[in-house]
CSV table of C-alpha atoms and ligand atoms in Angstrom, one decimal:
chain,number,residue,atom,x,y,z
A,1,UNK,CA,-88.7,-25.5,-103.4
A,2,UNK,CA,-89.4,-24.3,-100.0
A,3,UNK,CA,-88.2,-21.0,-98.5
A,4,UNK,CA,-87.7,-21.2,-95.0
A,5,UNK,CA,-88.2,-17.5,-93.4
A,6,UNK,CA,-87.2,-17.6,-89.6
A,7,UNK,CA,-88.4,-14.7,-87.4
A,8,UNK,CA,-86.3,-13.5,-85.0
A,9,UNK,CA,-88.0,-12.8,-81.7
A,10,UNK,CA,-86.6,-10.9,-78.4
A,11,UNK,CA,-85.7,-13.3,-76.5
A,12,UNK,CA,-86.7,-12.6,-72.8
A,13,UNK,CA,-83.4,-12.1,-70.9
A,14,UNK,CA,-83.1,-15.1,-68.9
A,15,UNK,CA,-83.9,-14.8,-64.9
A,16,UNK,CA,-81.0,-14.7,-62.8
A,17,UNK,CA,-79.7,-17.8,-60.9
A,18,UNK,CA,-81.5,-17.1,-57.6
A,19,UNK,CA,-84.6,-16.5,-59.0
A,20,UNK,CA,-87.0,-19.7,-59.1
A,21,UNK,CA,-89.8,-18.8,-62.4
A,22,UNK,CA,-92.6,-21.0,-62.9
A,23,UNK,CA,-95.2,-20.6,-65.8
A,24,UNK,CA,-93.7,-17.9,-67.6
A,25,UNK,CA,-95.5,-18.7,-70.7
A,26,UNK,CA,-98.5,-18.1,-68.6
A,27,UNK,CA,-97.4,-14.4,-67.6
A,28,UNK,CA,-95.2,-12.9,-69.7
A,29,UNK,CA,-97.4,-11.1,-71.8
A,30,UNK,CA,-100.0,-11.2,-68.9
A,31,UNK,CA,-103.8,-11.8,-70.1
A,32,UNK,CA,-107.2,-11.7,-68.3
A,33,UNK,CA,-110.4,-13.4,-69.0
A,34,UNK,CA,-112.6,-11.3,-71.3
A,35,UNK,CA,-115.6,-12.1,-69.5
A,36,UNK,CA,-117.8,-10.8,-72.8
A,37,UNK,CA,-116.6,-13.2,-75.1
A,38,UNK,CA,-115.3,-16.4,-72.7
A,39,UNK,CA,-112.6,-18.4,-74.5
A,40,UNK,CA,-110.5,-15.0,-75.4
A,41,UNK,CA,-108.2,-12.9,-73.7
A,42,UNK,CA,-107.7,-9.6,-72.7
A,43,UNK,CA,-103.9,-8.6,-72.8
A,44,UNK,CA,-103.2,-6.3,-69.6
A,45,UNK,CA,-100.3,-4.1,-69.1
A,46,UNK,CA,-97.1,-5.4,-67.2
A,47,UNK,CA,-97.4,-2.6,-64.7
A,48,UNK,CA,-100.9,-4.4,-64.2
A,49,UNK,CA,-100.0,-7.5,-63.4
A,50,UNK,CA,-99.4,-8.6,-59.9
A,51,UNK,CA,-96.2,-10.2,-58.4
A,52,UNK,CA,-96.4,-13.4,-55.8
A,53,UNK,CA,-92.8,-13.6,-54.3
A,54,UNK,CA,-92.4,-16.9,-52.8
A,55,UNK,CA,-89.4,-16.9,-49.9
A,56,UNK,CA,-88.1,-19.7,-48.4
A,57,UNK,CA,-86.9,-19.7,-44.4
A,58,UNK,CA,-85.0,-22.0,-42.9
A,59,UNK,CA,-84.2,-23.9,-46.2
A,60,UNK,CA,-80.3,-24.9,-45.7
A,61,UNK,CA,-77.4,-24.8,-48.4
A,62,UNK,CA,-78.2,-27.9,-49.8
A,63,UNK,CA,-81.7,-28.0,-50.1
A,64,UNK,CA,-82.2,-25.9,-53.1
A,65,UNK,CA,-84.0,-28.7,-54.9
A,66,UNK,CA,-86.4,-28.9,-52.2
A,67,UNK,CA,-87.0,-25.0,-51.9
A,68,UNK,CA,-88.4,-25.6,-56.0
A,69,UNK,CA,-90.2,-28.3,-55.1
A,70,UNK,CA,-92.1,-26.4,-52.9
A,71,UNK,CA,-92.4,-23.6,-55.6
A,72,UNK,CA,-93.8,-25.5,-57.9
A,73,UNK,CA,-96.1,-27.4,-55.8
A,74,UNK,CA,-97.4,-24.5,-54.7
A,75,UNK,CA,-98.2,-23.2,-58.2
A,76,UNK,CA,-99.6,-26.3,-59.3
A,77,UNK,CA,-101.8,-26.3,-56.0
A,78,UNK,CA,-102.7,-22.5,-57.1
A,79,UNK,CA,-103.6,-23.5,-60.4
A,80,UNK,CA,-106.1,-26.1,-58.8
A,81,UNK,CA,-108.2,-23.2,-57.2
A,82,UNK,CA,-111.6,-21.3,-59.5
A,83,UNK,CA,-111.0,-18.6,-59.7
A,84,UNK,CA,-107.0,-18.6,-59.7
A,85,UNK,CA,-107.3,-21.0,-62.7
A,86,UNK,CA,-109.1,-18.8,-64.8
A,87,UNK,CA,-107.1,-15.8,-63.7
A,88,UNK,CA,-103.6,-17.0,-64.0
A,89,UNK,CA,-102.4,-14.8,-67.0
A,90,UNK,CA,-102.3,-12.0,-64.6
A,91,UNK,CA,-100.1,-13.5,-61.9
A,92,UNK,CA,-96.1,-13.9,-61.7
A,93,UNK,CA,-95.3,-15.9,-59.5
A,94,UNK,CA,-91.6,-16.2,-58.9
A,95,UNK,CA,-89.5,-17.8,-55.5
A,96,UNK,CA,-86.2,-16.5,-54.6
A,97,UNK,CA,-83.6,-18.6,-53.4
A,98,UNK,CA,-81.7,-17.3,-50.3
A,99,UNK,CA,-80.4,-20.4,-48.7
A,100,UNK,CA,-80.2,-20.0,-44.6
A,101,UNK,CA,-77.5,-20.9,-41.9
A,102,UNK,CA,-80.2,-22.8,-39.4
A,103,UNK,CA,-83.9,-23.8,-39.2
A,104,UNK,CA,-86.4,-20.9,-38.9
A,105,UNK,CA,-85.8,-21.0,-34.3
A,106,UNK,CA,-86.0,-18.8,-32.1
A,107,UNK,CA,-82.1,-18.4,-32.0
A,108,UNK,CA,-82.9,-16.3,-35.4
A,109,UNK,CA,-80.4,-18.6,-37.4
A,110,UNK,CA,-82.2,-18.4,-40.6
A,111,UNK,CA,-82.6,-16.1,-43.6
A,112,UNK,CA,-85.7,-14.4,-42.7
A,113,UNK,CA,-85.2,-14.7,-39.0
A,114,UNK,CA,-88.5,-16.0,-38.2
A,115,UNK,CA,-88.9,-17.3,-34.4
A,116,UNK,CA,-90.9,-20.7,-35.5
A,117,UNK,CA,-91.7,-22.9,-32.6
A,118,UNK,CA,-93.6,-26.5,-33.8
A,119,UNK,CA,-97.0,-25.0,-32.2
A,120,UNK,CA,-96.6,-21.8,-34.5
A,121,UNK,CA,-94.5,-19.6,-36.9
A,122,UNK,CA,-94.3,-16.8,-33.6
A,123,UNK,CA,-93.6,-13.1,-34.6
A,124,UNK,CA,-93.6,-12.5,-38.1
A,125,UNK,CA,-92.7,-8.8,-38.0
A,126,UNK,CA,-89.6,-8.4,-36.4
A,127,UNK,CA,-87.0,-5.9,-38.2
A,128,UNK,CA,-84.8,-8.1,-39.4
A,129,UNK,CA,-87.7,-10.0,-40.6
A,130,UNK,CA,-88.7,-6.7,-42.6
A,131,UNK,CA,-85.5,-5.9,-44.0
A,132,UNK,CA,-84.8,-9.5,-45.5
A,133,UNK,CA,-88.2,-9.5,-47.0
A,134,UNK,CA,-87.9,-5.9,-48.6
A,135,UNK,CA,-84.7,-6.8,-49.4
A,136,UNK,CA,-85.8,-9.7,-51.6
A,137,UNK,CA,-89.0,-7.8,-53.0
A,138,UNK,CA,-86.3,-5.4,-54.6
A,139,UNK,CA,-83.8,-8.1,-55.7
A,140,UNK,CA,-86.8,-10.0,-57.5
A,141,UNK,CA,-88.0,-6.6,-58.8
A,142,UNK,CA,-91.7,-6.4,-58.0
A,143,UNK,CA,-94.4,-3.9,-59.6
A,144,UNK,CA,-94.3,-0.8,-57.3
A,145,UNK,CA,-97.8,0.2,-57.7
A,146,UNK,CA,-98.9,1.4,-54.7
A,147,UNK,CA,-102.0,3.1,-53.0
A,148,UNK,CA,-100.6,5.5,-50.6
A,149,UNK,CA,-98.0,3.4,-48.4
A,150,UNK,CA,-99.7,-0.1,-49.6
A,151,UNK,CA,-98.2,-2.1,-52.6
A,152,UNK,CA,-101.1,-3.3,-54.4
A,153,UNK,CA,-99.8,-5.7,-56.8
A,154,UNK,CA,-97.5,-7.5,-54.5
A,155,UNK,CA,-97.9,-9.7,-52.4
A,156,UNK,CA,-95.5,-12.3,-50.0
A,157,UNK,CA,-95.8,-16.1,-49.9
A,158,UNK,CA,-93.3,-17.1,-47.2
A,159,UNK,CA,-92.7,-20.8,-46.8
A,160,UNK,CA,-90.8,-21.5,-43.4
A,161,UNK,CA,-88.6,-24.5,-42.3
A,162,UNK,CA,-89.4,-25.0,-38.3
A,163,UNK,CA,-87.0,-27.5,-36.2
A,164,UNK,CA,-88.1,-30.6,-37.9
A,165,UNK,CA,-87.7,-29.2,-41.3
A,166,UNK,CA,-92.2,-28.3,-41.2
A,167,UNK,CA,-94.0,-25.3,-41.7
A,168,UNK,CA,-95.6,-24.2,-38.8
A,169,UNK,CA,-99.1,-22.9,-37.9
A,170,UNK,CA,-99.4,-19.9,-40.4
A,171,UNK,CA,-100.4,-16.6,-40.8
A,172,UNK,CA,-101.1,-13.3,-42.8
A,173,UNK,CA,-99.7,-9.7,-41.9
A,174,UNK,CA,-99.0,-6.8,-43.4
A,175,UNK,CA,-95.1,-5.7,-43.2
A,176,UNK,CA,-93.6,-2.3,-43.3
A,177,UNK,CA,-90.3,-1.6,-44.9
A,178,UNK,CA,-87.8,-0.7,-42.5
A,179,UNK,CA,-88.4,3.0,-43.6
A,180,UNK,CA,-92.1,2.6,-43.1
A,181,UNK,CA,-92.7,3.8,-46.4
A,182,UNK,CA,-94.1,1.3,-47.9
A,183,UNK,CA,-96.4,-1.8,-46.8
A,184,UNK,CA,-96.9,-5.7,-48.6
A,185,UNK,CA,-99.5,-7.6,-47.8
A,186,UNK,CA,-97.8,-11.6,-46.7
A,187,UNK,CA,-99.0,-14.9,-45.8
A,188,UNK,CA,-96.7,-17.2,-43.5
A,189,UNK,CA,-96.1,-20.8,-43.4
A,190,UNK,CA,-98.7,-23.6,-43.8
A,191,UNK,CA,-102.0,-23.2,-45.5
A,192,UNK,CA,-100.7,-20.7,-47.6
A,193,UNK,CA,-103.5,-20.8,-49.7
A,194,UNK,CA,-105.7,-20.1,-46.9
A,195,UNK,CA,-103.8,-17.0,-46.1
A,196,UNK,CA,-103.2,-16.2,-49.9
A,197,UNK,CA,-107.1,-15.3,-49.7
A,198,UNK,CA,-106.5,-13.2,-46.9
A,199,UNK,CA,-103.5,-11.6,-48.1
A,200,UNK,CA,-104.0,-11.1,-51.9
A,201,UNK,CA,-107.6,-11.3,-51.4
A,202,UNK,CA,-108.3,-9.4,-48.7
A,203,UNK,CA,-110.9,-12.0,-47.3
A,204,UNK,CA,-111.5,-12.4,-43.6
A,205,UNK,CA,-111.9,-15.9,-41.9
A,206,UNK,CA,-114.9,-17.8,-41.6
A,207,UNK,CA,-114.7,-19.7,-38.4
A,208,UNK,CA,-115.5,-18.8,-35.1
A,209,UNK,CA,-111.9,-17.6,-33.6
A,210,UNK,CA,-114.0,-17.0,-29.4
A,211,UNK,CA,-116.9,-19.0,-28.1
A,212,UNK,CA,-119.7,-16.1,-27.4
A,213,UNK,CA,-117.8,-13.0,-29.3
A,214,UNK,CA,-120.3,-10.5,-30.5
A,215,UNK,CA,-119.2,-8.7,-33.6
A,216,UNK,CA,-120.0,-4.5,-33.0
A,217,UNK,CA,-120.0,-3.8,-37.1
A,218,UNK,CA,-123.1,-2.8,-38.8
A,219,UNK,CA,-123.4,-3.7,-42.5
A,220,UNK,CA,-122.3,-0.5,-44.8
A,221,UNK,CA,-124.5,1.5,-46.6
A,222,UNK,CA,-122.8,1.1,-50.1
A,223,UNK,CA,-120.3,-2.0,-50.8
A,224,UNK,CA,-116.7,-0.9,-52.1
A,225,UNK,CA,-114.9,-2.8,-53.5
A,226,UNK,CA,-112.3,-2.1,-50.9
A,227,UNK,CA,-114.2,-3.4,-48.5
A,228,UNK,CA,-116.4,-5.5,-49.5
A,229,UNK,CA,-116.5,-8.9,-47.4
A,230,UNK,CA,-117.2,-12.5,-46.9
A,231,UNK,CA,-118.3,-11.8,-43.8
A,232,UNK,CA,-122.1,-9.8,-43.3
A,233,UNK,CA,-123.3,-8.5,-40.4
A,234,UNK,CA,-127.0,-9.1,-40.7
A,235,UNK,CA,-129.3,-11.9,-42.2
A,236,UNK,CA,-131.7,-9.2,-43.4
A,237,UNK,CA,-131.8,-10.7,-47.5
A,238,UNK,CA,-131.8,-6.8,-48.9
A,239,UNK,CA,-129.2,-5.7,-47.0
A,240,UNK,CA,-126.5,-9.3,-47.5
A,241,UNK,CA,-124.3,-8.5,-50.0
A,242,UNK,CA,-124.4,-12.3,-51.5
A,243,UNK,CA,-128.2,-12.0,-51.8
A,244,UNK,CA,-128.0,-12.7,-55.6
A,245,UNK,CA,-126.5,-16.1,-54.7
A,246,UNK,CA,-129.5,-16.8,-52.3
A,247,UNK,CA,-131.4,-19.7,-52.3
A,248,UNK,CA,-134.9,-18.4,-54.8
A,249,UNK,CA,-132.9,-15.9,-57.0
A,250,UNK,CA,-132.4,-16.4,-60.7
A,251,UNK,CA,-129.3,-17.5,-60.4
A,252,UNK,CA,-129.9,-20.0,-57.2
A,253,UNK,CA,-133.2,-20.9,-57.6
A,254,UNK,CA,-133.5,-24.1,-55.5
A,255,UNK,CA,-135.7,-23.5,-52.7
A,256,UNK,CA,-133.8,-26.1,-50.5
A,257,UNK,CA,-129.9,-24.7,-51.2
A,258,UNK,CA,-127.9,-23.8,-48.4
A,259,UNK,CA,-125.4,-22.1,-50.4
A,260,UNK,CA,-126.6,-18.1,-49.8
A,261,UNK,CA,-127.6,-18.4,-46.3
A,262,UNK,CA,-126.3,-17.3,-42.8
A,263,UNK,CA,-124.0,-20.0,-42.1
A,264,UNK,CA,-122.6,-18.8,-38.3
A,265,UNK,CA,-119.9,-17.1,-37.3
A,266,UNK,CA,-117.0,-14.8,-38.9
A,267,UNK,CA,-114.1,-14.5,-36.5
A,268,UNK,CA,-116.7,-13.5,-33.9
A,269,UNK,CA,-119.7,-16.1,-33.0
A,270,UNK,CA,-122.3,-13.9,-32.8
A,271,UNK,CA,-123.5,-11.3,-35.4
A,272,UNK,CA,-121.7,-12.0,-37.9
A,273,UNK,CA,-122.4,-14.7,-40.6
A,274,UNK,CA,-120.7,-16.2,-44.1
A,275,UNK,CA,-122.4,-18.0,-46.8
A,276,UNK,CA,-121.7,-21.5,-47.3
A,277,UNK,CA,-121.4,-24.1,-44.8
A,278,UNK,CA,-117.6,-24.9,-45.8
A,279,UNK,CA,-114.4,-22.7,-47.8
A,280,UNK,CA,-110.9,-22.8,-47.8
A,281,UNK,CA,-111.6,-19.7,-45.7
A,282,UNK,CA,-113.2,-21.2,-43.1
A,283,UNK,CA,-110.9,-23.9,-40.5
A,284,UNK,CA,-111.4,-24.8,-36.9
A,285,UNK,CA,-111.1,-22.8,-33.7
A,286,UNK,CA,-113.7,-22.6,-31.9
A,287,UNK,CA,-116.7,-23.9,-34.8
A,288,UNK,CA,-119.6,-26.0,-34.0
A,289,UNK,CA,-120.0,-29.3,-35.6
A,290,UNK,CA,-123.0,-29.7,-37.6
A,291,UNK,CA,-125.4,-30.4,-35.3
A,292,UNK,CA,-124.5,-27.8,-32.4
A,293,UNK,CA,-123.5,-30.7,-30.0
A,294,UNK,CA,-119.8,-29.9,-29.7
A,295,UNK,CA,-116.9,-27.3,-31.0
A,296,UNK,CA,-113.6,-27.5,-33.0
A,297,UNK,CA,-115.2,-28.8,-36.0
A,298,UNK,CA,-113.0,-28.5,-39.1
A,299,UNK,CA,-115.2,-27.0,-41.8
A,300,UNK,CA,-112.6,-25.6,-44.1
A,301,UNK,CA,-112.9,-27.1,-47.7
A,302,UNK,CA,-109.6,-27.3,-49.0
A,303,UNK,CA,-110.3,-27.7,-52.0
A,304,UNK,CA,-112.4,-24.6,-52.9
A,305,UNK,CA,-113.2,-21.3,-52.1
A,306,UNK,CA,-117.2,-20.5,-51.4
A,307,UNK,CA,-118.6,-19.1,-54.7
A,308,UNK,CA,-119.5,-15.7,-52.3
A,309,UNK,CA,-115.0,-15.5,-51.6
A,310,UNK,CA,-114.9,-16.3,-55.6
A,311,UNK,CA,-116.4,-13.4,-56.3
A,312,UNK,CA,-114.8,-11.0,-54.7
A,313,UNK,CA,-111.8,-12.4,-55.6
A,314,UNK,CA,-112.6,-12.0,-59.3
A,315,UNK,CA,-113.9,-8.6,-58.9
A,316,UNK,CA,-110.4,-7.3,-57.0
A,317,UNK,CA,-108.4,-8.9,-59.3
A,318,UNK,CA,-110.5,-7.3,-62.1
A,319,UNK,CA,-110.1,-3.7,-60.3
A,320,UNK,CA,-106.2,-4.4,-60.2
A,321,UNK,CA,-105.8,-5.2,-63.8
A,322,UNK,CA,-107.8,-2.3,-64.9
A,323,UNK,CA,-111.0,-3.5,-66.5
A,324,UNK,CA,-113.2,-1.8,-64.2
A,325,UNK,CA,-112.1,1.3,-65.1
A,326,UNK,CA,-109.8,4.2,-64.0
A,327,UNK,CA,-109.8,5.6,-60.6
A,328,UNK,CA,-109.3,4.4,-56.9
A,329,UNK,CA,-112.9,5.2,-55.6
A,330,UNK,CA,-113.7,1.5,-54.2
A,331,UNK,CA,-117.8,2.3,-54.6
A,332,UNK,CA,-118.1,3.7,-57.8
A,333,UNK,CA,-115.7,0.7,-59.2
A,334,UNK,CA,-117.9,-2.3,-56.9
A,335,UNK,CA,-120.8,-0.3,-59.2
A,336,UNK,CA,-118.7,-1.0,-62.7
A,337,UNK,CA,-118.3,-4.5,-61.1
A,338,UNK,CA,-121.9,-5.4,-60.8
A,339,UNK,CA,-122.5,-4.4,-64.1
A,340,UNK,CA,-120.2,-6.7,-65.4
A,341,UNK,CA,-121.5,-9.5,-62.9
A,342,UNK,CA,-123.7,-11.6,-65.5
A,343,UNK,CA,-121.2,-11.8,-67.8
A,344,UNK,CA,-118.7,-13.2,-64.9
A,345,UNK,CA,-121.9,-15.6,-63.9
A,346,UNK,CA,-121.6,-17.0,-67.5
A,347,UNK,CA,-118.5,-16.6,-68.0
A,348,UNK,CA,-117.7,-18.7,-64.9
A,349,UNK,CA,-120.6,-21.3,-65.2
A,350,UNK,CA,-121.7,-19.7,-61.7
A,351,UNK,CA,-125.4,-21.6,-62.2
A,352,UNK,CA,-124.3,-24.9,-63.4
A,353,UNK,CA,-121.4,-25.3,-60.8
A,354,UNK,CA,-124.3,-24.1,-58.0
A,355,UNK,CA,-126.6,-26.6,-59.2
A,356,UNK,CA,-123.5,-29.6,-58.9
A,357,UNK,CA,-122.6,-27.8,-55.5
A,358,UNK,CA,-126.0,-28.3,-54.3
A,359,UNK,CA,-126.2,-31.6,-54.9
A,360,UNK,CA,-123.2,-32.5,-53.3
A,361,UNK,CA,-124.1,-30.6,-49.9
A,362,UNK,CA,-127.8,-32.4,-50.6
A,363,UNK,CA,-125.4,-35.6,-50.0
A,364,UNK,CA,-123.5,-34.5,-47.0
A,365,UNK,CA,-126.7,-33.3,-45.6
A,366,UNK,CA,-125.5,-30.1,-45.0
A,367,UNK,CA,-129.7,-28.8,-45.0
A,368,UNK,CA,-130.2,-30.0,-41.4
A,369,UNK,CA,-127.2,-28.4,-39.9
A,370,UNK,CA,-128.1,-26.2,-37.1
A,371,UNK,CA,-125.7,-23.7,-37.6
A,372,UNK,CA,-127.2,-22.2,-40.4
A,373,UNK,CA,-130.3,-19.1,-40.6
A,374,UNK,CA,-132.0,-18.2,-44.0
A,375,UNK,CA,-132.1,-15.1,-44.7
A,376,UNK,CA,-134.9,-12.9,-43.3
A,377,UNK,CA,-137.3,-11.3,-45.6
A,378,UNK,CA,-138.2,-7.8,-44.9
B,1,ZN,ZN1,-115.8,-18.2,-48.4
């Protein structure tokens, strides 16, 4: 005879109507990577993990269905990305439905009151842009941690409805509440994932924004994790902070890889360089094509981020959970990071999915580009 025992659980208390959940079983006891022993998981604490809001403008009364559409495809396009794949326990990513009276105009109609035109989402920060978005962070309940006025487990996804129902050219920006107290990091419109890496990420764009700008930085002394960027300012091999991804290193060690060079340009043309010849954070403007004949060449990848942007996204996102340690000194935690850096290399297949990555720009012949430097030995 069998003897049935059924547990009781706590049931989670079901989200309210307006809120949109997606992947709860992958956040609700949220989990990172243990990058020591691959295949297991780190539990993290809830006041650890970070919050996406998603908000709709410009979505009308009825289109409710199409507002979680977008949601979800969003999610599943997240879930697409190394490293957001791997690091998905530790995000919660929720949309909030506020339906609006108009498109996202310039008459201000909708939700948000964002003044979309066709050619580009226009002035994200207005104050009754800022209210309605700080007014939704509280409805949807995010984690308040915070580093002086700056949330830093929040972030903003805004998805916007121009006049013919499109989202517009986006953006990223960081908002103030209308008290000015406190600050959330949010990317506009369309390519969200491209400004999901600025705005969670804190990464800067690859592609050269002004024919003939000079950048005026100098590369830092010490990296911080803080600060530490996809863009360097020198080609000197010691001093670029992706040298252990350079073509000859352990971990990179064909000769003929342009993954871990000076690939031109980083908002400015000149003096500043990133490290693979295409990224989702790289796009069009004012790039040269391959051979330096002509400019507004698309070299955004869509489909992945340089392994250079991967990093540092790994390493923030292992700051923010709390596996590099205690403390808020950016330095002395980019110091706990490179210690743990082989283990992420492994963890992550790093070599292997260089050595596939180099055969593929073999193929595309990215090698005899001429927009590319190696870097200089001392
Ligand atoms: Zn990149």
């Amino acid at each position: 005879m069998h003897t049935w025992v059924w547990i009781l659980l706590p049931l989670a208390a079901p989200a309210p109507a307006d809120v949109v959940e997606i992947g709860r079983e992958t956040w609700e006891r949220p989990w990172m990577p243990d990058l020591r022993q691959p295949g297991r998981q780190i539990p993290i604490p809830e006041g650890r993990r970070i919050d996406v809001a998603i908000l709709g403008d410009g979505y009308l009364a009825g289109e409710r269905a199409r507002f979680e559409q977008d949601v979800k495809a969003w999610y599943d396009r997240f879930l697409q990305y190394t490293p957001w794949s791997r690091l998905r326990g530790a995000f919660r990513v929720r949309g909030l439905w506020t339906p609006s009276a108009g498109r996202a105009t310039p008459e201000k109609r909708s939700h948000y009151g964002i003044p979309a035109t066709p050619a580009d989402v226009g002035e994200v920060d207005g104050a009754a842009t800022r209210a309605a978005v700080f007014a939704s962070l509280e409805r949807l309940g995010v984690n308040p941690a915070r580093q002086g006025r700056d949330l830093t487990r929040a972030a903003v996804v805004l998805l916007v409805l121009d006049e013919r129902g499109r989202n517009p050219s986006g953006k990223c920006r960081t908002l103030a509440s209308p008290d000015e107290r406190t600050r959330v990091r949010a990317a506009f419109a369309a390519y969200t994932h491209h400004e999901f890496g600025h705005a969670y990420g804190g990464l800067r764009d690859e592609y050269i924004l002004k024919a003939g700008s000079r950048a005026a930085r100098r590369p830092p002394d010490r990296l911080s994790i803080a600060t530490v960027s996809n863009i360097a300012y020198t080609t000197e091999r010691r001093l670029l902070p992706w040298a252990h991804l350079a073509p000859g290193s352990p971990l990179n060690p064909d000769p003929a890889s342009v993954i871990g060079v000076c690939w031109l340009g980083g908002v400015e043309e000149e003096g500043a360089w990133h490290s693979e010849g295409r990224c989702l954070m790289n796009g069009r403007h004012e790039n040269w094509d391959l051979g330096r004949t002509r400019r507004g060449e698309n070299l955004r990848d869509n489909d992945r981020f340089c392994f250079w942007c991967e990093e540092i996204l790994v390493a923030r996102t292992f700051a923010k959970a709390g596996l590099l340690g205690e403390g808020e000194d950016g330095e002395a935690l980019w110091k706990r990071w490179e210690e743990l850096r082989p283990s992420y290399q492994k963890a992550f297949d790093v070599a292997e999915r260089i050595r596939a990555q180099n055969a593929t720009d073999a193929k595309a012949r990215l090698g005899e580009a001429r927009i590319y430097v190696r870097p200089a030995e001392p």
